Coordinates of N, CA and C and ligand atoms in Angstrom, one line a residue:
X207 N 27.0 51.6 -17.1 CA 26.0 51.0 -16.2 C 24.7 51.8 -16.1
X208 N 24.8 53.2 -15.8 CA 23.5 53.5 -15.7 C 24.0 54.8 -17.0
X209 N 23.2 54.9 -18.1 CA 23.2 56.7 -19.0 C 21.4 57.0 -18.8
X210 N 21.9 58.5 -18.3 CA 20.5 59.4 -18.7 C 20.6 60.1 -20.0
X211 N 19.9 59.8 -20.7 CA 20.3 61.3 -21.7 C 19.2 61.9 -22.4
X212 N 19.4 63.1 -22.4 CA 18.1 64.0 -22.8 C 16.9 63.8 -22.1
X213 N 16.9 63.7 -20.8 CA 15.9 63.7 -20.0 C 15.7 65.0 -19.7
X214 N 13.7 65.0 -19.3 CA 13.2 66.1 -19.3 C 12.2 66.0 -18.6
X215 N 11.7 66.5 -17.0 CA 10.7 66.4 -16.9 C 10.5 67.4 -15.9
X216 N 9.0 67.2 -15.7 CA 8.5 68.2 -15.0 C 6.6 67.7 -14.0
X217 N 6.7 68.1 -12.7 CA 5.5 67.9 -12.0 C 4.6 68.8 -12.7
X218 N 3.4 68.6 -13.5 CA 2.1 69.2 -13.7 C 1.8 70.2 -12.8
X219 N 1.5 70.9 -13.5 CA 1.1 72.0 -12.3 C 2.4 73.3 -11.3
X220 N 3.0 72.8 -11.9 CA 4.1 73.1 -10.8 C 5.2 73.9 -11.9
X221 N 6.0 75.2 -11.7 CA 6.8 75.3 -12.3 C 8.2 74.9 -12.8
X222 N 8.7 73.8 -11.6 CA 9.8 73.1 -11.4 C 9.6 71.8 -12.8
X223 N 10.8 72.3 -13.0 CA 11.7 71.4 -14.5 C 12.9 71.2 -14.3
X224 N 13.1 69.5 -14.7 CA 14.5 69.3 -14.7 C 15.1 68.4 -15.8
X225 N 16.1 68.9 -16.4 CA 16.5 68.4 -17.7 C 18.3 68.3 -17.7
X226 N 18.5 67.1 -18.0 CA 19.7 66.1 -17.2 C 19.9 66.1 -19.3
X227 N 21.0 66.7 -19.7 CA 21.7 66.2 -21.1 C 22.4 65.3 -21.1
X228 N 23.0 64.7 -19.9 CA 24.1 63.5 -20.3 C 24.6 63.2 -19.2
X229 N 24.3 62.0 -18.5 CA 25.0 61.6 -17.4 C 24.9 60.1 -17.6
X230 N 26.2 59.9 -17.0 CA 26.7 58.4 -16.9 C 27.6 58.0 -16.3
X231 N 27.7 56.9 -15.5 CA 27.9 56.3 -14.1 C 28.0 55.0 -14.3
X232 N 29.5 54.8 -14.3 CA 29.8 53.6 -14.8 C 29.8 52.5 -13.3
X233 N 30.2 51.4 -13.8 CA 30.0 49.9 -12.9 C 31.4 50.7 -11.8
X234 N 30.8 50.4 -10.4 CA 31.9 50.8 -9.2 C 32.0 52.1 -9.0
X235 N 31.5 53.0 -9.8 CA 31.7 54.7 -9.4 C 31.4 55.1 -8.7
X236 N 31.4 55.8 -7.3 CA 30.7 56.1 -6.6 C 30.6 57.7 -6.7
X237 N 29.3 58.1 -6.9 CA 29.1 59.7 -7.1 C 28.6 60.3 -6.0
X238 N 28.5 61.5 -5.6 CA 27.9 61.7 -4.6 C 27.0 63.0 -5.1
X239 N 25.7 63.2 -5.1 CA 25.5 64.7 -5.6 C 24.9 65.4 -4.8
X240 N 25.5 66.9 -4.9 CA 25.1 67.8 -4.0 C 23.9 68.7 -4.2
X241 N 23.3 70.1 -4.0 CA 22.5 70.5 -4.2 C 21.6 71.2 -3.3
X242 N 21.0 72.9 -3.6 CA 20.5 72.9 -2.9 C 18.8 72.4 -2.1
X243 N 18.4 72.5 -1.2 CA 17.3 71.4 -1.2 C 15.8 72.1 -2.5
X244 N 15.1 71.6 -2.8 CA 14.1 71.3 -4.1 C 14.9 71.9 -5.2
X245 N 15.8 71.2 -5.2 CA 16.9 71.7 -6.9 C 16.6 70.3 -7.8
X246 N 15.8 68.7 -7.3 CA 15.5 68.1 -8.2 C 16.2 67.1 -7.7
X247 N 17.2 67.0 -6.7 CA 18.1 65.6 -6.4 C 17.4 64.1 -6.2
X248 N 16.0 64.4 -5.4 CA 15.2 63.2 -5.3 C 14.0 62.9 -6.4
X249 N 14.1 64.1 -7.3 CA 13.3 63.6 -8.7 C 14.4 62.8 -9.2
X250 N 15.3 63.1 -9.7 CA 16.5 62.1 -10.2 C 16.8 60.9 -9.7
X251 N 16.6 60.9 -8.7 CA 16.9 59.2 -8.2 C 15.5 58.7 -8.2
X252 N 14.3 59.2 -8.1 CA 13.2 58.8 -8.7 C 12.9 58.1 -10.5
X253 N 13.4 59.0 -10.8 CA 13.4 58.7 -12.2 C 14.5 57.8 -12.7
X254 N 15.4 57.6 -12.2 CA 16.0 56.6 -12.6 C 15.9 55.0 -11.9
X255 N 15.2 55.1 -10.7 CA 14.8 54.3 -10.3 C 13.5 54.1 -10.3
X256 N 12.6 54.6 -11.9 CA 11.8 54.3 -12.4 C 10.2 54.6 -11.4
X257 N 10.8 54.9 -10.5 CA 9.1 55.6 -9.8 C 8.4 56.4 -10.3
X258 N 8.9 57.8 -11.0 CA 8.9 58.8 -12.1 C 9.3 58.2 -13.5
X259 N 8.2 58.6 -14.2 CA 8.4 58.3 -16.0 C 8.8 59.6 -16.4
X260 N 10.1 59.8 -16.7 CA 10.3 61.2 -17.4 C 9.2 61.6 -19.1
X261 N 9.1 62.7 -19.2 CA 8.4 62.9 -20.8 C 9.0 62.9 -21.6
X262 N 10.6 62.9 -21.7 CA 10.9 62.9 -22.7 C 12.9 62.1 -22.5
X263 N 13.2 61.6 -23.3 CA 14.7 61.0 -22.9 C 14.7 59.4 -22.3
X264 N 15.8 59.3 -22.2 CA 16.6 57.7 -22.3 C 17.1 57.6 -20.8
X265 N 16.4 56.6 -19.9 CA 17.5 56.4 -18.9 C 17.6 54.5 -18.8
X266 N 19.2 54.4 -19.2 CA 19.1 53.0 -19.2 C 20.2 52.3 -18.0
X267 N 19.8 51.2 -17.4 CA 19.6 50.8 -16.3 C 20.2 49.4 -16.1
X268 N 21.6 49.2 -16.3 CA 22.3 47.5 -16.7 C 21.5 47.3 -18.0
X269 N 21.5 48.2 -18.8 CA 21.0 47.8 -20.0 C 19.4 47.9 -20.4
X270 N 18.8 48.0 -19.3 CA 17.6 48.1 -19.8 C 17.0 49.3 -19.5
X271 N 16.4 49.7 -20.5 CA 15.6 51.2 -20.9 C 14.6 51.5 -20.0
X272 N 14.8 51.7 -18.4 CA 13.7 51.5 -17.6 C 12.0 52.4 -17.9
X273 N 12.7 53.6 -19.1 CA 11.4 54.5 -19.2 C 10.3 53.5 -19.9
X274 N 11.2 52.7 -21.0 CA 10.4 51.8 -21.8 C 9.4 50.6 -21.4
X275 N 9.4 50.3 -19.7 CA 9.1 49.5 -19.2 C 7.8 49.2 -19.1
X276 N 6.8 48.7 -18.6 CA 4.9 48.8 -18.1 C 5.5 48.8 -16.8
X277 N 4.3 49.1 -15.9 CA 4.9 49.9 -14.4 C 4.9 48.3 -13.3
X278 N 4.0 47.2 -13.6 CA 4.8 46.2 -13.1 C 6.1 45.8 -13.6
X279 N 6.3 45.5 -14.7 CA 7.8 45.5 -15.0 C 9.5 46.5 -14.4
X280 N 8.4 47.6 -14.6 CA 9.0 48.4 -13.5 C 9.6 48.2 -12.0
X281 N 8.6 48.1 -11.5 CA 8.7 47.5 -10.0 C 9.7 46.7 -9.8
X282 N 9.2 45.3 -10.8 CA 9.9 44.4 -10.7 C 11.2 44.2 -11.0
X283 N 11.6 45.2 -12.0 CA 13.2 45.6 -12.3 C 13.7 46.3 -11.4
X284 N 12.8 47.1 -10.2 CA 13.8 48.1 -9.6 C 13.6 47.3 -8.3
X285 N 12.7 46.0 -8.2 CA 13.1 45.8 -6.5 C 14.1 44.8 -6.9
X286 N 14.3 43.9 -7.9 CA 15.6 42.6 -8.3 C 16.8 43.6 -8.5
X287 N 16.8 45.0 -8.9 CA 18.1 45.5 -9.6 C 18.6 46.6 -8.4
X288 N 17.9 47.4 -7.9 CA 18.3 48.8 -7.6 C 17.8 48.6 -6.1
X289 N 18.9 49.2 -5.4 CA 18.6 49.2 -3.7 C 18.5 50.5 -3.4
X290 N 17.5 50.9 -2.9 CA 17.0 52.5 -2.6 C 17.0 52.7 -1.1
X291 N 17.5 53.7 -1.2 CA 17.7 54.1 0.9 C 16.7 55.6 0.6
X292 N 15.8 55.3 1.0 CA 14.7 56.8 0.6 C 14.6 58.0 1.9
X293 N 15.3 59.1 1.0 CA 14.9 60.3 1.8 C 14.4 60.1 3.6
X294 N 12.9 59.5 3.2 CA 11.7 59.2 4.1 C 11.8 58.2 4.8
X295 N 12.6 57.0 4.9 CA 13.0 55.7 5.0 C 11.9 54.8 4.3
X296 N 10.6 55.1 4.0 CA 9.3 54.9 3.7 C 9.2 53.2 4.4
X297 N 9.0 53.3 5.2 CA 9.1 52.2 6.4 C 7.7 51.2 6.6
X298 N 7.4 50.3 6.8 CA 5.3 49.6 7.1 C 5.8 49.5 8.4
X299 N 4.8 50.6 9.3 CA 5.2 50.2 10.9 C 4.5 48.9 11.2
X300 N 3.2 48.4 10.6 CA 2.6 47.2 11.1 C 3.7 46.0 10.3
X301 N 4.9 46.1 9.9 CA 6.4 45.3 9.7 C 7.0 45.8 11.0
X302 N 7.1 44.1 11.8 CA 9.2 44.4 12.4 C 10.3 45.2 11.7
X303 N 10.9 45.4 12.1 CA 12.5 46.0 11.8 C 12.9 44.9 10.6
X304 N 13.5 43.3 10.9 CA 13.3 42.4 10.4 C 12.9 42.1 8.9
X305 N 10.9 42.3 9.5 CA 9.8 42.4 8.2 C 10.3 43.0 6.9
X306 N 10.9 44.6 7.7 CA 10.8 45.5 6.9 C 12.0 45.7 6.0
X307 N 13.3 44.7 6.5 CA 14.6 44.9 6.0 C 14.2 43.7 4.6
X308 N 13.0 42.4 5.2 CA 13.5 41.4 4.3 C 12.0 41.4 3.1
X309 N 11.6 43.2 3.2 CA 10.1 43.4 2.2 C 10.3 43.4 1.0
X310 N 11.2 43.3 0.2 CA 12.0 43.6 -1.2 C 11.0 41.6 -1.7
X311 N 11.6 40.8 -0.6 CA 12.0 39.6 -1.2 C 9.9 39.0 -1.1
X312 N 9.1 39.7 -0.4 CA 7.6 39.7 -0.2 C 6.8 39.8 -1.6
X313 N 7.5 41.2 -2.1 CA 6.6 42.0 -3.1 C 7.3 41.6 -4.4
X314 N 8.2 40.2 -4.8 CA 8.9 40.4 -5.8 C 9.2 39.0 -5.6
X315 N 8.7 38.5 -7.1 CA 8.4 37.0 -7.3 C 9.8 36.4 -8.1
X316 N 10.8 37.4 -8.5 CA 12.0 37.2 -8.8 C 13.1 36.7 -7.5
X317 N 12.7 37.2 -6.5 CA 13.4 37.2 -5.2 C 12.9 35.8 -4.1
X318 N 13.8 34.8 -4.1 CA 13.2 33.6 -3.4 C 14.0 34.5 -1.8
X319 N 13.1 34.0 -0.4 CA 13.5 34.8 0.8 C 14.3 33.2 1.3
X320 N 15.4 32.8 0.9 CA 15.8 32.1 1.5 C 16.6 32.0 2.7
X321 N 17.6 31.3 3.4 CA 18.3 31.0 4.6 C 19.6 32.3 4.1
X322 N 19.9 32.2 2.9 CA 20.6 33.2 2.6 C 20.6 34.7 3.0
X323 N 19.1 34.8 2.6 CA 18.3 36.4 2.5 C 18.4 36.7 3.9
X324 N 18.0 35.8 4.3 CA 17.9 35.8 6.7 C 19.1 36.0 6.9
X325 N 20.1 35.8 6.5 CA 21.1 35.5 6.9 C 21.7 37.0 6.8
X326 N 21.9 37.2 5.1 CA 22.7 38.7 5.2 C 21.6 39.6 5.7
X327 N 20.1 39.5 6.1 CA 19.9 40.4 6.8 C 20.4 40.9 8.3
X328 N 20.3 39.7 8.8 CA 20.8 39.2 9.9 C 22.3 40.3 10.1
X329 N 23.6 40.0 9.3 CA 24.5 40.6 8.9 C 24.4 41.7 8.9
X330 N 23.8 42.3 8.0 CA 23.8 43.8 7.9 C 23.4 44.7 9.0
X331 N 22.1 44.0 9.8 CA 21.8 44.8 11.0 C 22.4 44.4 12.0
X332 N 23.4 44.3 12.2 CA 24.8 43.6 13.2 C 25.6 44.5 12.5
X333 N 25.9 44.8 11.1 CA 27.1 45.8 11.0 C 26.5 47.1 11.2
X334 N 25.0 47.4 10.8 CA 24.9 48.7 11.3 C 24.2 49.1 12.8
X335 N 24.6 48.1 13.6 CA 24.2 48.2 15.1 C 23.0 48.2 15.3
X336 N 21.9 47.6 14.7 CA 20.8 47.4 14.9 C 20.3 46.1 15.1
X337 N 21.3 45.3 15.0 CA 21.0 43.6 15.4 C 20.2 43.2 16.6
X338 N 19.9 43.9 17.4 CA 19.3 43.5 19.0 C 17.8 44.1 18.6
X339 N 17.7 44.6 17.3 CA 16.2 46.0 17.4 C 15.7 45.3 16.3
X340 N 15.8 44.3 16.0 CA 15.3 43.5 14.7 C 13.5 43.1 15.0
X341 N 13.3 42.9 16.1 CA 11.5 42.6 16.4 C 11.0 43.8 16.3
X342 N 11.4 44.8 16.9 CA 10.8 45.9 17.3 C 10.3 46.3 15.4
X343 N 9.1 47.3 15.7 CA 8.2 48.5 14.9 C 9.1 49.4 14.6
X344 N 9.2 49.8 13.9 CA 9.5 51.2 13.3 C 9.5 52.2 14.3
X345 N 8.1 52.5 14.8 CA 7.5 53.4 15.9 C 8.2 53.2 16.8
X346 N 8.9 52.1 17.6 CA 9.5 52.1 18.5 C 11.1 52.0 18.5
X347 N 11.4 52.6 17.2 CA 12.8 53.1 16.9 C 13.3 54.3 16.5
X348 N 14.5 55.4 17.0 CA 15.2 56.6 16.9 C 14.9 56.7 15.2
X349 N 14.9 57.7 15.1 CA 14.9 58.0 13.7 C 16.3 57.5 13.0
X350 N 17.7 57.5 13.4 CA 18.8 57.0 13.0 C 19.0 55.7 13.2
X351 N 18.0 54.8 13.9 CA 17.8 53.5 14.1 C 17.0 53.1 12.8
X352 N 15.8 53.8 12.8 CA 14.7 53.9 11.4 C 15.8 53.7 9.8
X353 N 16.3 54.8 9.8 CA 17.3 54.8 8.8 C 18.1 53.6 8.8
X354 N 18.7 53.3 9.9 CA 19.4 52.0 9.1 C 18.6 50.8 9.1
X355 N 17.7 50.8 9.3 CA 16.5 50.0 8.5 C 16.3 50.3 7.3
X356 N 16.1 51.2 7.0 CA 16.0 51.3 5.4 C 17.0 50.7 4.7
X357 N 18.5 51.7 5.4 CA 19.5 50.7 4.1 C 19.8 49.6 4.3
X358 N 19.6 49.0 5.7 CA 19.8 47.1 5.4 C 18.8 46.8 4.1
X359 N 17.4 47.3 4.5 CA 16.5 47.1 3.5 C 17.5 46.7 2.0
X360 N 17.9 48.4 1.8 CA 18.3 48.8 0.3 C 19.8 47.4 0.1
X361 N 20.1 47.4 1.0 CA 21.5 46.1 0.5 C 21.1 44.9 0.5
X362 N 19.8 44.3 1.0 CA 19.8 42.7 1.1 C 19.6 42.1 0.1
X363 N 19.6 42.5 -1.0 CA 18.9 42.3 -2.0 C 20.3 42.6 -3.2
X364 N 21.4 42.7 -2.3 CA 22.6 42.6 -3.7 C 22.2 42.9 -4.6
X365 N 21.9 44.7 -4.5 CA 21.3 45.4 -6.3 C 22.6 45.5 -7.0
X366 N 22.5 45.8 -8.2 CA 23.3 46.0 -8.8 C 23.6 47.9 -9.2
X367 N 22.7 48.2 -8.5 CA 22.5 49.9 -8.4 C 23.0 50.4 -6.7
X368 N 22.6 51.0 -6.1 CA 22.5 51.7 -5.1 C 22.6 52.9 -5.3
X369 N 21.2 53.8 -4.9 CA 21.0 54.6 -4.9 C 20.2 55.1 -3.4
X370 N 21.2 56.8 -3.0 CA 21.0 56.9 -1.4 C 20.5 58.1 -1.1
X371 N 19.4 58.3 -0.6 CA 19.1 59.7 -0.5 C 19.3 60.3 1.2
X372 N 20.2 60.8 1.2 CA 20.5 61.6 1.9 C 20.2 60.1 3.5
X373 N 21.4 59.4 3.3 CA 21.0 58.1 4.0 C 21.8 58.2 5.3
X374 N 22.6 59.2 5.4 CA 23.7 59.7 6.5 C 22.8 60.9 7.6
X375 N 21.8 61.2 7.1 CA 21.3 62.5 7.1 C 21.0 62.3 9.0
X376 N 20.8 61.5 9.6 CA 20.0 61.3 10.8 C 21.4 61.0 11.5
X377 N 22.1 60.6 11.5 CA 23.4 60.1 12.1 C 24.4 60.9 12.8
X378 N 24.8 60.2 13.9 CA 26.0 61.2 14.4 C 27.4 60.6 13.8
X379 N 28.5 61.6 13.4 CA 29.5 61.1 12.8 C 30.0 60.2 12.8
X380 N 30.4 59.8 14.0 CA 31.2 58.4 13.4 C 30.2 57.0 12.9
X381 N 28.9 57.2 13.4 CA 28.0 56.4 12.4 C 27.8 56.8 10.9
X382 N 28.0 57.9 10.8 CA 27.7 58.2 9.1 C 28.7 57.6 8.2
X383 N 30.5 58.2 9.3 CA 31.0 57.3 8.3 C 31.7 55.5 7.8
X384 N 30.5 55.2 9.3 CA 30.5 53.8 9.1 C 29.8 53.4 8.3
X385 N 28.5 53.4 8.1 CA 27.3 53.6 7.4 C 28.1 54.1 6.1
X386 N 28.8 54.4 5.5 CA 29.3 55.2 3.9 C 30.1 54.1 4.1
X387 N 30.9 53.3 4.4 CA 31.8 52.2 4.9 C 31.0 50.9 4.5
X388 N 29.6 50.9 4.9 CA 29.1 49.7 4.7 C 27.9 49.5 3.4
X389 N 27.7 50.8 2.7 CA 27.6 51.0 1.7 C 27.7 51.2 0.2
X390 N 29.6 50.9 0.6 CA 30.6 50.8 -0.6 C 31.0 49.4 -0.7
X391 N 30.9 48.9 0.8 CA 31.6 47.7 1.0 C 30.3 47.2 0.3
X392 N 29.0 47.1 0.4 CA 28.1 46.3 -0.1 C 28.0 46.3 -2.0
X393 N 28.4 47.8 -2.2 CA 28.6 48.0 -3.3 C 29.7 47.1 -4.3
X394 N 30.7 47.5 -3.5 CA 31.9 46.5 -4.1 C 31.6 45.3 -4.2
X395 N 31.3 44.3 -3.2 CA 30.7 43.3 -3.3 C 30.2 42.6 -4.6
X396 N 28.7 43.6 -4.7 CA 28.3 43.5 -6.1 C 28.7 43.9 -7.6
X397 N 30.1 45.0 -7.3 CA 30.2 45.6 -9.2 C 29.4 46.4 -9.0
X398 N 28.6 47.1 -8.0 CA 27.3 48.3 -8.4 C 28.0 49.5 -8.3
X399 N 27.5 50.4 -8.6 CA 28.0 51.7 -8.7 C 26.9 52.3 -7.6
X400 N 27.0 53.6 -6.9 CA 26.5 54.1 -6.0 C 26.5 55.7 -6.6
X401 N 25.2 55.9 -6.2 CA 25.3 57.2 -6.5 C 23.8 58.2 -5.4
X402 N 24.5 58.9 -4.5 CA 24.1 58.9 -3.4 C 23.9 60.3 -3.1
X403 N 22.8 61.2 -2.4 CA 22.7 62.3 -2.2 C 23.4 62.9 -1.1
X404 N 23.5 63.9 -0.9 CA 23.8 64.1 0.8 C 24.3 65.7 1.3
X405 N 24.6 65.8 1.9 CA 24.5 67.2 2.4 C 25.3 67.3 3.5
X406 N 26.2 66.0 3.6 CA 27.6 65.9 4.8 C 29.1 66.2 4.2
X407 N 29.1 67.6 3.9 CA 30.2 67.7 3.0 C 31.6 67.2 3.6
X408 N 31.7 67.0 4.7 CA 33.2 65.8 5.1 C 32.9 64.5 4.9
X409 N 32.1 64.1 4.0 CA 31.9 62.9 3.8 C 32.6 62.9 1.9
X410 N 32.4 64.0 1.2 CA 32.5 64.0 0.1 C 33.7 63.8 -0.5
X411 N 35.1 63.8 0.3 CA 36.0 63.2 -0.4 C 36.4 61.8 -0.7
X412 N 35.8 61.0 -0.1 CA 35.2 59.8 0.0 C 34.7 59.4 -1.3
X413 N 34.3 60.2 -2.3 CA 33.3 59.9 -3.5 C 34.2 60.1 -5.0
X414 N 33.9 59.1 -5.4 CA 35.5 59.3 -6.8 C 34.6 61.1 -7.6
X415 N 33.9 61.3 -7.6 CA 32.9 62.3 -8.3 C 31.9 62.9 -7.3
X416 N 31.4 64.5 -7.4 CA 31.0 64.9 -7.0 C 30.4 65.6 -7.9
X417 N 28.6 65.7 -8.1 CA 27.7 66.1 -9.2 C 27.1 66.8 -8.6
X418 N 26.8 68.5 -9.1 CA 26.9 69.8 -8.2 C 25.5 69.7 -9.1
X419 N 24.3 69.8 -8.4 CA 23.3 69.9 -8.9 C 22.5 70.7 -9.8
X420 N 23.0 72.1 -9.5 CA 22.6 73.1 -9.7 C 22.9 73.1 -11.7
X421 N 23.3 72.5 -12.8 CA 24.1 72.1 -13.5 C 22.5 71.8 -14.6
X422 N 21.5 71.1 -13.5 CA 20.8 70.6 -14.3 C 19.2 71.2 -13.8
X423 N 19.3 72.2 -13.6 CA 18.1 73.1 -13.9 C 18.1 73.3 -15.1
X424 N 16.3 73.4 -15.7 CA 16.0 74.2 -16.6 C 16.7 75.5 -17.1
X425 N 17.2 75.7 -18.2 CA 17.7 76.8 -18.3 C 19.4 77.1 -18.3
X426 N 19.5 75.8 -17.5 CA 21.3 76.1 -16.9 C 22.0 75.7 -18.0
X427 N 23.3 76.1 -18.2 CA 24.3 75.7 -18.8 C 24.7 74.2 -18.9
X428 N 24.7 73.1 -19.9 CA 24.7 71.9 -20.0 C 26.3 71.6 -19.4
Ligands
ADP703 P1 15.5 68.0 -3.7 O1 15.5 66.5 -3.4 O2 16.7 68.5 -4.4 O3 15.3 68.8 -2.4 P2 13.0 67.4 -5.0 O4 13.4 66.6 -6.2 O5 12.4 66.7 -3.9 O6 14.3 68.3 -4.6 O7 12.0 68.5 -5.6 C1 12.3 69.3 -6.7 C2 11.1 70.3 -6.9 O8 10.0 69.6 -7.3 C3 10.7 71.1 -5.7 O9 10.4 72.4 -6.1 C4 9.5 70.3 -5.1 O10 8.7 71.2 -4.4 C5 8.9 69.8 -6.4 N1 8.2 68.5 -6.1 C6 8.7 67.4 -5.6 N2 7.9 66.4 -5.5 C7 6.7 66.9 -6.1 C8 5.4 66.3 -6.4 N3 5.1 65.1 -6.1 N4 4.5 67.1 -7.0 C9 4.8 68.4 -7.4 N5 6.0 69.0 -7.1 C10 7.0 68.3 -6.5
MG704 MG1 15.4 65.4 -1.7

């Protein structure tokens, strides 16, 4: 489903490098990787969800060679394919809750927003308790409210990826591990594979794999 291989890259200017020799993550896996914080976890899910163009190596994506892409092509393969729960929630406060869960299907001419799309939005923010907060701004929601805006976002759109950064991070336990619950369940669903950051180590046995970051520094032992 998804191979990196021989990836290599690095921010300009910056001495941070990261170089991934072989990874692959088959259909339904759910990985979870760990890591200490700026060890590269969110360049990695960057780069394979094609925001970052690595300089050098292969990351291929249901088949397609995302590095090989043009950057609208890009876009438009990672908002039809890959459901992103970001670090940041990267939220448009001048978007509803709503707006903001159903922005995938706005910016992406592959994506018709039908009775359907309303519908499992509708769903999702009812399973992650935000069904009543669907008008409201961004601004006028908890930060763990905010977040599960994001990942309705990242699910309504039945990717065939899912990829989570640190999407538990804002939550009090028994939401996190509902929220990891409705994440796999959305995954199964589709055949996608998940592969998800996080830093809730009672969450990790939960995850068929656990990918210890530290592995793929510059320099490290392959
Ligand atoms: P993690 O998610 O594991 O905390 P990141 O992937 O965010 O780590 O960052 C890895 C390293 O790259 C860090 O040293 C960070 O400071 C640096 N970095 C992250 N984003 C940028 C950027 N846009 N420009 C330059 N350096 C960056
Ligand atoms: Mg990070």
């Amino acid at each position: 489903m998804i191979t990196v291989e021989n990836l290599t890259f690095g921010y300009g200017g910056t001495g941070f490098r990261l170089r991934v020799p072989k990874f692959v993550l088959q259909d339904n896996e759910r990985v979870a990787i760990v890591g200490p914080s700026g060890s590269g976890k969110t360049t990695l899910l960057n780069l394979i969800a094609g925001i970052l163009t690595p300089e050098a190596g292969r990351i291929d994506v249901a088949g397609t060679d995302v590095a090989a892409l043009s950057d609208v092509e890009r876009r438009r393969f990672r908002a039809s394919t890959i459901g992103f729960v970001f670090q940041d929630f990267a939220l448009l406060d001048y978007l509803s809750a709503r707006q903001n869960i159903l922005y995938p299907y706005r910016i992406t001419p592959a994506l018709t927003l039908d009775t359907d799309a309303r519908d499992r939005a509708e769903a999702l923010a009812a399973a992650c308790g935000i069904g009543d907060k669907l008008d409201r701004h961004p601004s006028a929601l908890s930060q763990g409210e905010q977040q599960r805006v994001a990942i309705c976002r990242a699910l309504v759109t039945q990717p065939k990826l899912i990829l989570s950064d640190e999407a538990t991070g804002n939550l009090d336990p028994d939401s996190k591990a509902r929220i990891l619950d409705l994440l796999f369940e959305q995954a199964a669903l589709a055949g996608a594979p998940v592969l998800a950051v996080t830093h809730d180590h009672e969450l990790l046995p939960r995850f068929g794999r656990v990918l210890d970051f530290a592995q793929f520094r510059e320099g490290a032992e392959a």
